[in-house]
CSV table of C-alpha atoms in Angstrom, one decimal:
chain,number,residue,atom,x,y,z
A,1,UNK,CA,-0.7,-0.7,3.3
A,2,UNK,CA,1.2,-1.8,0.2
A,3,UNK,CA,2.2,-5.3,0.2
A,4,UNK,CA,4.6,-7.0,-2.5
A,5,UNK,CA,4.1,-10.4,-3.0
A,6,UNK,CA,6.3,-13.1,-4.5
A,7,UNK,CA,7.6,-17.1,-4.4
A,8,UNK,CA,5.7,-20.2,-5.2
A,9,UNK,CA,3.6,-23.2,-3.0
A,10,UNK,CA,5.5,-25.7,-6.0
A,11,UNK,CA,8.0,-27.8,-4.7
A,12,UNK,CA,11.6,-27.3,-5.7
A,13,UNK,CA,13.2,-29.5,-8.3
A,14,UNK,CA,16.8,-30.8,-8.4
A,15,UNK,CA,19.2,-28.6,-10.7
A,16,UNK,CA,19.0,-31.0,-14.0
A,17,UNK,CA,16.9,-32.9,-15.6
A,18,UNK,CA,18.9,-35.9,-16.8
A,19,UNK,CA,17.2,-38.1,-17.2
A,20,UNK,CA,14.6,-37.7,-18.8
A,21,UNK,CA,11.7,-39.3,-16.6
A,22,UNK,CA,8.0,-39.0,-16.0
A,23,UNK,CA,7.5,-37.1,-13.0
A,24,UNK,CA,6.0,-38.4,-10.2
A,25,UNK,CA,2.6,-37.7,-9.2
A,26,UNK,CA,2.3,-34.8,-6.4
A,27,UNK,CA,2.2,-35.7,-2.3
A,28,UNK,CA,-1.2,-34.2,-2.0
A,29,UNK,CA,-3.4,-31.3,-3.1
A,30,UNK,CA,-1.4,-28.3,-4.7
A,31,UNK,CA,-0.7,-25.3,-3.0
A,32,UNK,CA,-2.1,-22.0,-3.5
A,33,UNK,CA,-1.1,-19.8,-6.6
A,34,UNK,CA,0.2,-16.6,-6.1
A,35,UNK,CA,-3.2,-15.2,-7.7
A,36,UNK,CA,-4.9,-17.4,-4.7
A,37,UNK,CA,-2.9,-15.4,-2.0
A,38,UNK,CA,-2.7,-12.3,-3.8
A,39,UNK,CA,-6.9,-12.4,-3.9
A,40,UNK,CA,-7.3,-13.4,0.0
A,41,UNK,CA,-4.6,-10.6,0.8
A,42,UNK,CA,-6.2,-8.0,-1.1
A,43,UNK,CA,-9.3,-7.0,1.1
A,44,UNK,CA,-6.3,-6.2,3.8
A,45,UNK,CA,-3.8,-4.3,1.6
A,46,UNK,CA,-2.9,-3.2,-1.8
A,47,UNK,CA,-1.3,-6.5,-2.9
A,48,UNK,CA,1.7,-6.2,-5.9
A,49,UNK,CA,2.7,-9.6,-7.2
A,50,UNK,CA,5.8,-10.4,-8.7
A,51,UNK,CA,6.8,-14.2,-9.5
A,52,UNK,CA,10.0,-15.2,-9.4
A,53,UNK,CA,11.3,-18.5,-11.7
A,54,UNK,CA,14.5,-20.7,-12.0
A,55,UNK,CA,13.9,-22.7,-14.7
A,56,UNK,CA,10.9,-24.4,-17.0
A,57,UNK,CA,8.2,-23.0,-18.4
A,58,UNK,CA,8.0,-20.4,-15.5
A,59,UNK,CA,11.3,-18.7,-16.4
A,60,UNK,CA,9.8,-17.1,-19.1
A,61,UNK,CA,6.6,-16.5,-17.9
A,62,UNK,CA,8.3,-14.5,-15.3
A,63,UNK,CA,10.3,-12.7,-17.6
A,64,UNK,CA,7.0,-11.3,-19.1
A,65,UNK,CA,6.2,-8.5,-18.3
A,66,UNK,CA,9.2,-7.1,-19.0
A,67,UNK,CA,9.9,-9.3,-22.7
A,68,UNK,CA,6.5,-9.0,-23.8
A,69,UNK,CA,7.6,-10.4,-27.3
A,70,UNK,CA,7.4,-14.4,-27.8
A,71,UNK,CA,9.5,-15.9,-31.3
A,72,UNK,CA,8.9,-19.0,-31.9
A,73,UNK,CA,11.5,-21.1,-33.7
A,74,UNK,CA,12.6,-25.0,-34.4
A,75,UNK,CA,15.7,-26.7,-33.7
A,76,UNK,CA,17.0,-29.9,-34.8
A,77,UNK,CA,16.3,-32.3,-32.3
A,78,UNK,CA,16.7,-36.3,-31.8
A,79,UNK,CA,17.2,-38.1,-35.3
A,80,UNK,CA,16.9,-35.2,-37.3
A,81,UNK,CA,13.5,-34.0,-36.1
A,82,UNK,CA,12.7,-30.6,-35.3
A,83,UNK,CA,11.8,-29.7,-32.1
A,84,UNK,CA,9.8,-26.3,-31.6
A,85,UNK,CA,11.1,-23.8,-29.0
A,86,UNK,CA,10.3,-20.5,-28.3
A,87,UNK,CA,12.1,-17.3,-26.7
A,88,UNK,CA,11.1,-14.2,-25.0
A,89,UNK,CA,12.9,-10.9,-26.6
A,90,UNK,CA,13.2,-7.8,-24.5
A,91,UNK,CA,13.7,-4.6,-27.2
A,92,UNK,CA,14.4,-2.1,-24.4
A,93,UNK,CA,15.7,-1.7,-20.8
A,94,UNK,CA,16.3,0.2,-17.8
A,95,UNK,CA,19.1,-2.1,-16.4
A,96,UNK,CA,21.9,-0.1,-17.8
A,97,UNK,CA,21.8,-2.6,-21.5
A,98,UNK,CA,20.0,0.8,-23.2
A,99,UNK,CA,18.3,0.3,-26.5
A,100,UNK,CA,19.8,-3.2,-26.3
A,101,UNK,CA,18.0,-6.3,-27.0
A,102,UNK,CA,17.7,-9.3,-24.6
A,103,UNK,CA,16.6,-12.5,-25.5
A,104,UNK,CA,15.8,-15.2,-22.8
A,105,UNK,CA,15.7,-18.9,-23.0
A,106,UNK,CA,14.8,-22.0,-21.4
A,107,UNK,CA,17.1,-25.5,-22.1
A,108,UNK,CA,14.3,-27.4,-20.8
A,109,UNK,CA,12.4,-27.0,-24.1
A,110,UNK,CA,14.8,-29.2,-25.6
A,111,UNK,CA,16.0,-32.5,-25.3
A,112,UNK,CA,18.9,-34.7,-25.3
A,113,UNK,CA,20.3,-36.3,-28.3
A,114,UNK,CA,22.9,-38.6,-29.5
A,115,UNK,CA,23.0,-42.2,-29.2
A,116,UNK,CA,22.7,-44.5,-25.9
A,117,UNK,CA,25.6,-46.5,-24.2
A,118,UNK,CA,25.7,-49.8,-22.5
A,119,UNK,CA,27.8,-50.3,-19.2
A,120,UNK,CA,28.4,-53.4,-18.0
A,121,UNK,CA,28.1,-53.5,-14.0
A,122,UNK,CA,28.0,-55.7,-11.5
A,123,UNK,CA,24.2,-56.1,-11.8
A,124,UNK,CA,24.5,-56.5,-15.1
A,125,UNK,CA,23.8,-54.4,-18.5
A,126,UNK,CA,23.1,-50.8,-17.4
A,127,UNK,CA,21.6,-48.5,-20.3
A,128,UNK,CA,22.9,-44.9,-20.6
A,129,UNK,CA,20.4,-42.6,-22.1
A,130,UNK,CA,21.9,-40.2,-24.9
A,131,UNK,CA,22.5,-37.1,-22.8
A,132,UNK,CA,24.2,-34.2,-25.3
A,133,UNK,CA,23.2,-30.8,-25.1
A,134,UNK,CA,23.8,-30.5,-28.9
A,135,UNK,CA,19.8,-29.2,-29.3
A,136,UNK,CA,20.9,-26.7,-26.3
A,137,UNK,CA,23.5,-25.5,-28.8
A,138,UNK,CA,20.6,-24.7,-31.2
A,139,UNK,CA,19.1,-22.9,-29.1
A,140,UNK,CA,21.5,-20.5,-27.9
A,141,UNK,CA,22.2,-19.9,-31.6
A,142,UNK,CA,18.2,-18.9,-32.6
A,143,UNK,CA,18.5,-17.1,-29.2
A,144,UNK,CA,21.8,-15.2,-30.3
A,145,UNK,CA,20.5,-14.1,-34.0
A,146,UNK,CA,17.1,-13.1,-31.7
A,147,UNK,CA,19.0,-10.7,-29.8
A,148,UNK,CA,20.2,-8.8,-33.1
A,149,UNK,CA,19.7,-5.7,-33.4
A,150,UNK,CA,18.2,-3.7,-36.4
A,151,UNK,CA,22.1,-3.0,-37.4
A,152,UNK,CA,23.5,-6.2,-36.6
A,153,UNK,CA,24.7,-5.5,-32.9
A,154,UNK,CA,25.1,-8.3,-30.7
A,155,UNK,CA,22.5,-8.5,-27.4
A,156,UNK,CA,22.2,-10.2,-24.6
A,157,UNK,CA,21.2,-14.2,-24.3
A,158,UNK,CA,19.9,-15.3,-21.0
A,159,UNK,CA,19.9,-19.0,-20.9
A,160,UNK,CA,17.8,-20.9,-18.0
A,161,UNK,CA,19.8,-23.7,-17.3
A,162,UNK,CA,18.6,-25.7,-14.8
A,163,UNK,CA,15.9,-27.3,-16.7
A,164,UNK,CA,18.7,-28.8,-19.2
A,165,UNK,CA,18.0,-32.8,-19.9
A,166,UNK,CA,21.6,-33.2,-21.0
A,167,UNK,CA,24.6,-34.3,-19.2
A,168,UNK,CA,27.5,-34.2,-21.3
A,169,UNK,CA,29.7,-30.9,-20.0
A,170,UNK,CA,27.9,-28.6,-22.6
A,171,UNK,CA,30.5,-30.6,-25.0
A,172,UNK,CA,27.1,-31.1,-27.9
A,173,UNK,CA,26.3,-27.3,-27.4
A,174,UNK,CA,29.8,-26.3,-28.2
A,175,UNK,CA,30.4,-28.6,-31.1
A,176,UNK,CA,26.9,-27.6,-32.7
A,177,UNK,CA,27.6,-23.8,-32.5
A,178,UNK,CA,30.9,-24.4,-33.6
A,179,UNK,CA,29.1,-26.3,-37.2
A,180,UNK,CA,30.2,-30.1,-36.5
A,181,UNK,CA,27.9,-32.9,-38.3
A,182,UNK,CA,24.8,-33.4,-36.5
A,183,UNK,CA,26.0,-36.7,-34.2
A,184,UNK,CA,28.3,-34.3,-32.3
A,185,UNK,CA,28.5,-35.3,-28.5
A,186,UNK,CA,28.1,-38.7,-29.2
A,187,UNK,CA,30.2,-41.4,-26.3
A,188,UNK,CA,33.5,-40.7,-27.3
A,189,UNK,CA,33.5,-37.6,-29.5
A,190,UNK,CA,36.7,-35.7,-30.2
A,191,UNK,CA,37.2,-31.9,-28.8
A,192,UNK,CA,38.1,-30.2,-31.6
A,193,UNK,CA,41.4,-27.5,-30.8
A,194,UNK,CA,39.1,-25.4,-32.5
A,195,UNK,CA,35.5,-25.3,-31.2
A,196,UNK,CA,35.8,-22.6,-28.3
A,197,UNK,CA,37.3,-20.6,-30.8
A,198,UNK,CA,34.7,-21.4,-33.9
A,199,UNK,CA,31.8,-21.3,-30.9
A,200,UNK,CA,32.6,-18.1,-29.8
A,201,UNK,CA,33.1,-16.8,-33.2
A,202,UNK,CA,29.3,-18.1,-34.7
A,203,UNK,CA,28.1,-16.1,-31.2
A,204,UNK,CA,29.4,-12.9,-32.6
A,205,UNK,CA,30.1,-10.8,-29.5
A,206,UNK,CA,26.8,-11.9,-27.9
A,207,UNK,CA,26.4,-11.0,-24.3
A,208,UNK,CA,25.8,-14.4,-22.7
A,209,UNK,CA,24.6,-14.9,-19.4
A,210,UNK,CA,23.6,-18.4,-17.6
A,211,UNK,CA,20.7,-18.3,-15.2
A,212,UNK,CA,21.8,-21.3,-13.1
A,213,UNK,CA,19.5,-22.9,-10.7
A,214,UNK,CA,22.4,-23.7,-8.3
A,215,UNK,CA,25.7,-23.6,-7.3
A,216,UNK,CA,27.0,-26.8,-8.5
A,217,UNK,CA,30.7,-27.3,-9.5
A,218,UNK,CA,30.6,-29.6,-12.8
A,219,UNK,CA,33.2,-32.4,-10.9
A,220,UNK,CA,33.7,-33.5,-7.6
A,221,UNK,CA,31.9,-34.7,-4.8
A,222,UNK,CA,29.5,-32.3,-5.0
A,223,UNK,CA,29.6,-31.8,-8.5
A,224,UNK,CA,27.0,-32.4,-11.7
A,225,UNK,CA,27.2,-36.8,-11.5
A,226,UNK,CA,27.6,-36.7,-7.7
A,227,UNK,CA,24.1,-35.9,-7.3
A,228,UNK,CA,22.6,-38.6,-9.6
A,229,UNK,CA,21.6,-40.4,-7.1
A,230,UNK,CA,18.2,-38.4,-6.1
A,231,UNK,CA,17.5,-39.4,-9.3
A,232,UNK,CA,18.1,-42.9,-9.0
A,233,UNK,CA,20.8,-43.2,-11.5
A,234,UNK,CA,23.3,-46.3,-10.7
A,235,UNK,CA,26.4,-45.5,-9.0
A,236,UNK,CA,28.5,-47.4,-11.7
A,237,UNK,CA,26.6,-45.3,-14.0
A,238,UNK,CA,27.6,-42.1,-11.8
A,239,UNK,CA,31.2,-42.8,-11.9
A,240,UNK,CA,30.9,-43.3,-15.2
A,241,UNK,CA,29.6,-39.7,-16.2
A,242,UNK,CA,32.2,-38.7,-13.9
A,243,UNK,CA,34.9,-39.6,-15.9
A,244,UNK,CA,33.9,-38.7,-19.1
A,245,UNK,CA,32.8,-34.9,-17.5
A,246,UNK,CA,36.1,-34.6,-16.4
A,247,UNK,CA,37.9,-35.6,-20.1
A,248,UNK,CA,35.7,-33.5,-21.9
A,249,UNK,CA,36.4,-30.7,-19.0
A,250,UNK,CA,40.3,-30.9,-19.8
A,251,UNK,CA,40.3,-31.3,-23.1
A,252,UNK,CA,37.2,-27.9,-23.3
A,253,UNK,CA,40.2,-26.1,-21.2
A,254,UNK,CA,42.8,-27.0,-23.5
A,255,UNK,CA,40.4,-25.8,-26.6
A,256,UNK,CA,40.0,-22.4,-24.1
A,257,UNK,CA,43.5,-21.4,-24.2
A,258,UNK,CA,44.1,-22.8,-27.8
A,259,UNK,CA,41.3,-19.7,-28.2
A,260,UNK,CA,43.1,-17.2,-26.3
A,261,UNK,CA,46.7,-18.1,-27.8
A,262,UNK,CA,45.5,-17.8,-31.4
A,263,UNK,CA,42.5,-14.6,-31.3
A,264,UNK,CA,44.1,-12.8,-28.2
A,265,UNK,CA,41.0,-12.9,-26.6
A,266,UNK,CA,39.5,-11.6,-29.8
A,267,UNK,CA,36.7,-14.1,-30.3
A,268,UNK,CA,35.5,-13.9,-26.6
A,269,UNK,CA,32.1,-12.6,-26.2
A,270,UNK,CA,31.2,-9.3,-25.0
A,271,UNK,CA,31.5,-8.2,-21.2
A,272,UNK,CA,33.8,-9.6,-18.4
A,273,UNK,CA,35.6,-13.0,-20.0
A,274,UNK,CA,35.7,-14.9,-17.2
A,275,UNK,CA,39.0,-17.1,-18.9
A,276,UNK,CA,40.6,-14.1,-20.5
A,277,UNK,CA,43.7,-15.6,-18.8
A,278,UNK,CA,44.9,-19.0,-20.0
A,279,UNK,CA,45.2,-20.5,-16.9
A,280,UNK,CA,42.1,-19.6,-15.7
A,281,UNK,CA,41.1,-22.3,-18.1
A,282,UNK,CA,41.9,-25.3,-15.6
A,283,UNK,CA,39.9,-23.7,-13.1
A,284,UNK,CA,36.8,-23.4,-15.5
A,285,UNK,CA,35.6,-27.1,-14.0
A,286,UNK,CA,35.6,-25.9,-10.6
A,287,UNK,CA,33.6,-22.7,-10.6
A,288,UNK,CA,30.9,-22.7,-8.7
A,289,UNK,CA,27.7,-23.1,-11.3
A,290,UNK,CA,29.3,-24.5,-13.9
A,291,UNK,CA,27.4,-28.0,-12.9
A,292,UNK,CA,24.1,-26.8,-13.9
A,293,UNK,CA,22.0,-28.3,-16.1
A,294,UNK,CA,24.2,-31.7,-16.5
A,295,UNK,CA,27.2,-29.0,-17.4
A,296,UNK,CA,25.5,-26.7,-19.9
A,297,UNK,CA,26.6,-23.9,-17.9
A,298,UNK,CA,30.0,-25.0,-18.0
A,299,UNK,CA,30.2,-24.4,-22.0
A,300,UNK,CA,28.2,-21.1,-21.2
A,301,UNK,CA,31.6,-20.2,-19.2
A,302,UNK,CA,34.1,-21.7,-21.8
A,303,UNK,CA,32.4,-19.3,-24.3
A,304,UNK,CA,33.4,-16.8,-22.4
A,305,UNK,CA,30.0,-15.6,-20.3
A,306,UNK,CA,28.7,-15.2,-17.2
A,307,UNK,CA,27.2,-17.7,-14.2
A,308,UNK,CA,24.6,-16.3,-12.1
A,309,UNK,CA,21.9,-17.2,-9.7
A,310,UNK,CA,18.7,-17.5,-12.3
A,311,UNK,CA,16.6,-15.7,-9.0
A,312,UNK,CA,18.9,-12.8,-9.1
A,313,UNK,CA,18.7,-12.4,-13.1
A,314,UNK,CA,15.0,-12.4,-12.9
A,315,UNK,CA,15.2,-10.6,-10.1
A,316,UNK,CA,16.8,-7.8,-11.7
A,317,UNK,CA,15.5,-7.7,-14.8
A,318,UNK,CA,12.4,-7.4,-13.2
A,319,UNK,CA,13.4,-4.2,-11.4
A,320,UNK,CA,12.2,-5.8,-7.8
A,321,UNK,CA,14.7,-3.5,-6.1
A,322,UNK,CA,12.9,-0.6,-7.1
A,323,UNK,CA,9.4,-2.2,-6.6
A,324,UNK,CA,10.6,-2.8,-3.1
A,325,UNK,CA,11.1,0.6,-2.3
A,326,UNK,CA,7.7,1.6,-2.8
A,327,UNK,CA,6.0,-1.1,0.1
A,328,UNK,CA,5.5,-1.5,3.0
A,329,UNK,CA,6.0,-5.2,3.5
A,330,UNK,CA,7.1,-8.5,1.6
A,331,UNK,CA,5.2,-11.9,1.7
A,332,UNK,CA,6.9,-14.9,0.0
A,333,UNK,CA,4.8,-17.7,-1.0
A,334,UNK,CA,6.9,-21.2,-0.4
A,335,UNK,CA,6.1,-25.0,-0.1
A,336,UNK,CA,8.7,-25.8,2.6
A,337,UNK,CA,10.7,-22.9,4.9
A,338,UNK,CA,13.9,-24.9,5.0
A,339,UNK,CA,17.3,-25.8,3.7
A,340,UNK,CA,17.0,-24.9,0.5
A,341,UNK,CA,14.7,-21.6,0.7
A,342,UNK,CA,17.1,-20.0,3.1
A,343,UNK,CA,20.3,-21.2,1.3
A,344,UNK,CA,19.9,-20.3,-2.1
A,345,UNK,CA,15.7,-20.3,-2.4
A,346,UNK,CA,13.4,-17.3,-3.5
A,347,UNK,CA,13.4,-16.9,0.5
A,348,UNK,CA,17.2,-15.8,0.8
A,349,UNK,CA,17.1,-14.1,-2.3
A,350,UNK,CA,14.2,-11.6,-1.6
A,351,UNK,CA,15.1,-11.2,2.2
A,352,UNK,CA,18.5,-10.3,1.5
A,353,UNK,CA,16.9,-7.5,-1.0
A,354,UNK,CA,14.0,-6.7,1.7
A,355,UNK,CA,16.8,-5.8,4.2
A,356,UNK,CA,18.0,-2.7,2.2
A,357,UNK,CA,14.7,-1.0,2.7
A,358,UNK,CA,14.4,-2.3,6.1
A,359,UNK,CA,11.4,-4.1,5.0
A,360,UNK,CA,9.7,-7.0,7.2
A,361,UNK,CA,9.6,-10.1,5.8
A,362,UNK,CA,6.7,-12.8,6.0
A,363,UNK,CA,6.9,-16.2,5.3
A,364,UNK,CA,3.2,-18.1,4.2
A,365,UNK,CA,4.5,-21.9,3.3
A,366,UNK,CA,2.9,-25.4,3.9
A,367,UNK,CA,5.4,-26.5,6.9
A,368,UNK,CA,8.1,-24.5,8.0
A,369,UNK,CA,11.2,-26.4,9.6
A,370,UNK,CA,14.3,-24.0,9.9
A,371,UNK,CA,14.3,-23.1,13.3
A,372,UNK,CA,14.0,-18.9,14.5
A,373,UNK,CA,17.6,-18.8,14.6
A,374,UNK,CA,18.0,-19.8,11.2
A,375,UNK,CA,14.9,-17.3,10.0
A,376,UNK,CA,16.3,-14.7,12.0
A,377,UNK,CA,19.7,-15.1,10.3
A,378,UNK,CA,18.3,-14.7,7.2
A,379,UNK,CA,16.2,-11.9,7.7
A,380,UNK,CA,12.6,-13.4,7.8
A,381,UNK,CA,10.4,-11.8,9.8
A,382,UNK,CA,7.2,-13.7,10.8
A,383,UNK,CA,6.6,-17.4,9.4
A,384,UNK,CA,3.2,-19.2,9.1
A,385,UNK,CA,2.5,-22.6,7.9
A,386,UNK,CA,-0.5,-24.5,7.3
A,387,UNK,CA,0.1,-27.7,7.2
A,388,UNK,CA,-3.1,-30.0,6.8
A,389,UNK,CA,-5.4,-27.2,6.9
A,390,UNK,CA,-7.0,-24.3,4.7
A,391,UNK,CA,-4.2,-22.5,3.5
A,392,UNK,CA,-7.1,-19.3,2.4
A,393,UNK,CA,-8.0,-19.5,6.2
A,394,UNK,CA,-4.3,-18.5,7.3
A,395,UNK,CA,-3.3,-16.3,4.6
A,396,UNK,CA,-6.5,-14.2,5.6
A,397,UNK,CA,-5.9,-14.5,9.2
A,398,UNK,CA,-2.0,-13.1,8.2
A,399,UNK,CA,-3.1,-10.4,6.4
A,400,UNK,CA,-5.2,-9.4,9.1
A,401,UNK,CA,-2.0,-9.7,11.7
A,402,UNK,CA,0.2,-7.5,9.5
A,403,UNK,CA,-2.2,-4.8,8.4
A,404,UNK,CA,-2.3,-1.5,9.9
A,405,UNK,CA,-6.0,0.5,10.2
């Protein structure tokens, strides 16, 4: 029996990482690895392992085995300093990019800069940290002279969003492609008619792609600042960032169509231009995605790329489709079976892939709470949890269940 095994026993962590805070100490023992599951399966079944990542450090260790190549680099970080990041570079593909090169990131490796505010609420003083993505900005440009090929031809950028500690509507990232002074994104900073235009144009044709960790819309009540609360950020403090997201959201849309009117679309990137229209520019705020990373994705969209689900990029990339067809079974590694992995989790994502093949589904998690309805809805086949106990003691007794001979 060939088994293909994928997910991950770590907790799922909010879209954005704004701010910046020490984070908290886990519940209680960590979970099994995938190596842990994949070695207690084995005796049962031939076990393939695949992990799956959204953001951090595991993005591009999932990316791997398919962008073998690491490049290290430096970016200008807080104060001038530089901060050192690194990239993954795929030379070749089989995803229909040919000889073209790929080049993934991860925003988390860098962090916010510009200078702090001071709100005064009805508690008192309330300090803003600095929160532009100008060091994001950076990045993508390393990342976009990485994807060069041998002759000059633009590649493809993946950028990991979800990790992002900005929160400024991916204003600092524009303005630092687009060659502003260092303090760009700074409270108060003025958009430019010019930067989508002079963004777009230092990109050179570059396919870029965001690999968002969720669905968020960059305004609104479910938007980027609405969910700043999880993280204990002041509601006066919220409303704030609300604002000043939506300003820099019109005046990016006005600096969108200023692009269109005076290139005619000539400076967009390469691939589908999601705001090839002008008035597809006032929608830009609204599309789903375009809240990730504190907004970073929404400046990936006003230069003209693409949102998608970071699971289905990696997913892809990684070929899993095809790997799928040659098993027998799935098992997906998860902390909790809930909300979020059968909303938008590596649950949902591999089920929904699973089902093609007409492939069985197992769950192994630490407490499973979506009821059988909800499992059955989205495709899951069998789901095990164990709780307090020895997780090696029910993974073994699993494999036992769903092995044939």
């Amino acid at each position: 029996m060939r088994v293909l095994l994928t997910g991950s026993a770590v907790p799922p962590v909010p879209d954005g990482a704004w701010p910046a805070a020490e984070a908290p100490s886990p519940p209680g023992p960590a979970g099994p690895t995938l190596d842990d599951v994949a070695g207690w399966w084995s005796p049962h079944a031939d076990v393939e392992t695949v992990a799956l990542a959204v953001a951090g450090p595991a993005f591009l260790d999932a990316v791997a085995p398919v962008a073998p190549e690491v490049l290290a680099g430096v970016v200008p970080g807080p104060d001038g300093v530089d901060v050192p990041v690194a990239v993954r570079r795929r030379t070749s593909a089989g995803d229909g990019t040919g000889a073209r090169r790929t080049v993934y990131a991860d925003a988390s490796q860098v962090p916010a800069t510009g200078a702090s505010e001071v709100l005064e609420g009805d508690a008192g003083a309330v300090t803003v940290p600095a929160r532009s993505s100008t060091a994001a900005g950076h990045l993508l440009a390393l990342a976009a002279d990485a994807a060069r090929g041998p002759d000059g031809a633009p590649g493809r950028v993946v950028l990991a969003t979800g990790g992002s500690t900005s929160h400024d509507a991916g204003l600092g990232a524009l303005l630092a492609l687009a060659g502003s002074p260092t303090h760009v994104g700074d409270h108060g900073t003025t958009v430019p008619d010019d930067v989508v235009r002079a963004a777009r144009a230092a990109l050179g044709g570059t396919d870029l792609v965001a690999a968002v960790a969720s669905d968020l819309p960059l305004l609104g009540l479910h938007g980027a600042s609405a969910t700043l609360d999880a993280r204990h950020v002041d509601p006066a403090v919220a409303q704030h960032l609300e604002r000043a997201l939506g300003a820099v959201a019109h005046d990016v849309a006005s600096a969108v169509e200023h692009a269109g009117a005076t290139a005619g679309g000539g400076g967009a990137l390469a691939g589908r231009d999601l705001l090839a229209a002008s008035s597809a520019g006032r929608r830009l705020a609204g599309l789903p995605g375009t809240g990730s990373g504190g907004g970073l994705a929404h400046a990936v969209v006003a230069l003209g790329g693409r949102l998608v689900p970071a699971l289905r990029v990696v997913a892809d990339d990684l070929g899993l489709d095809a790997r799928l067809a040659g098993v027998d079974a799935v098992v997906v590694l998860a902390d909790e079976l809930g909300a979020h992995e059968l909303g938008g989790g590596t649950v949902r994502e591999v089920a929904a892939r699973a089902a093609h093949h007409a492939l069985p589904v197992v769950v192994v998690a630490r407490a499973v709470v979506a009821g059988r309805r909800e499992q059955a809805a989205a495709g899951v086949s069998g789901t095990y949890a164990w709780g307090d106990g020895d997780p090696r003691a029910l993974v073994e007794r699993v494999a036992r269940t769903w092995s044939r001979g």
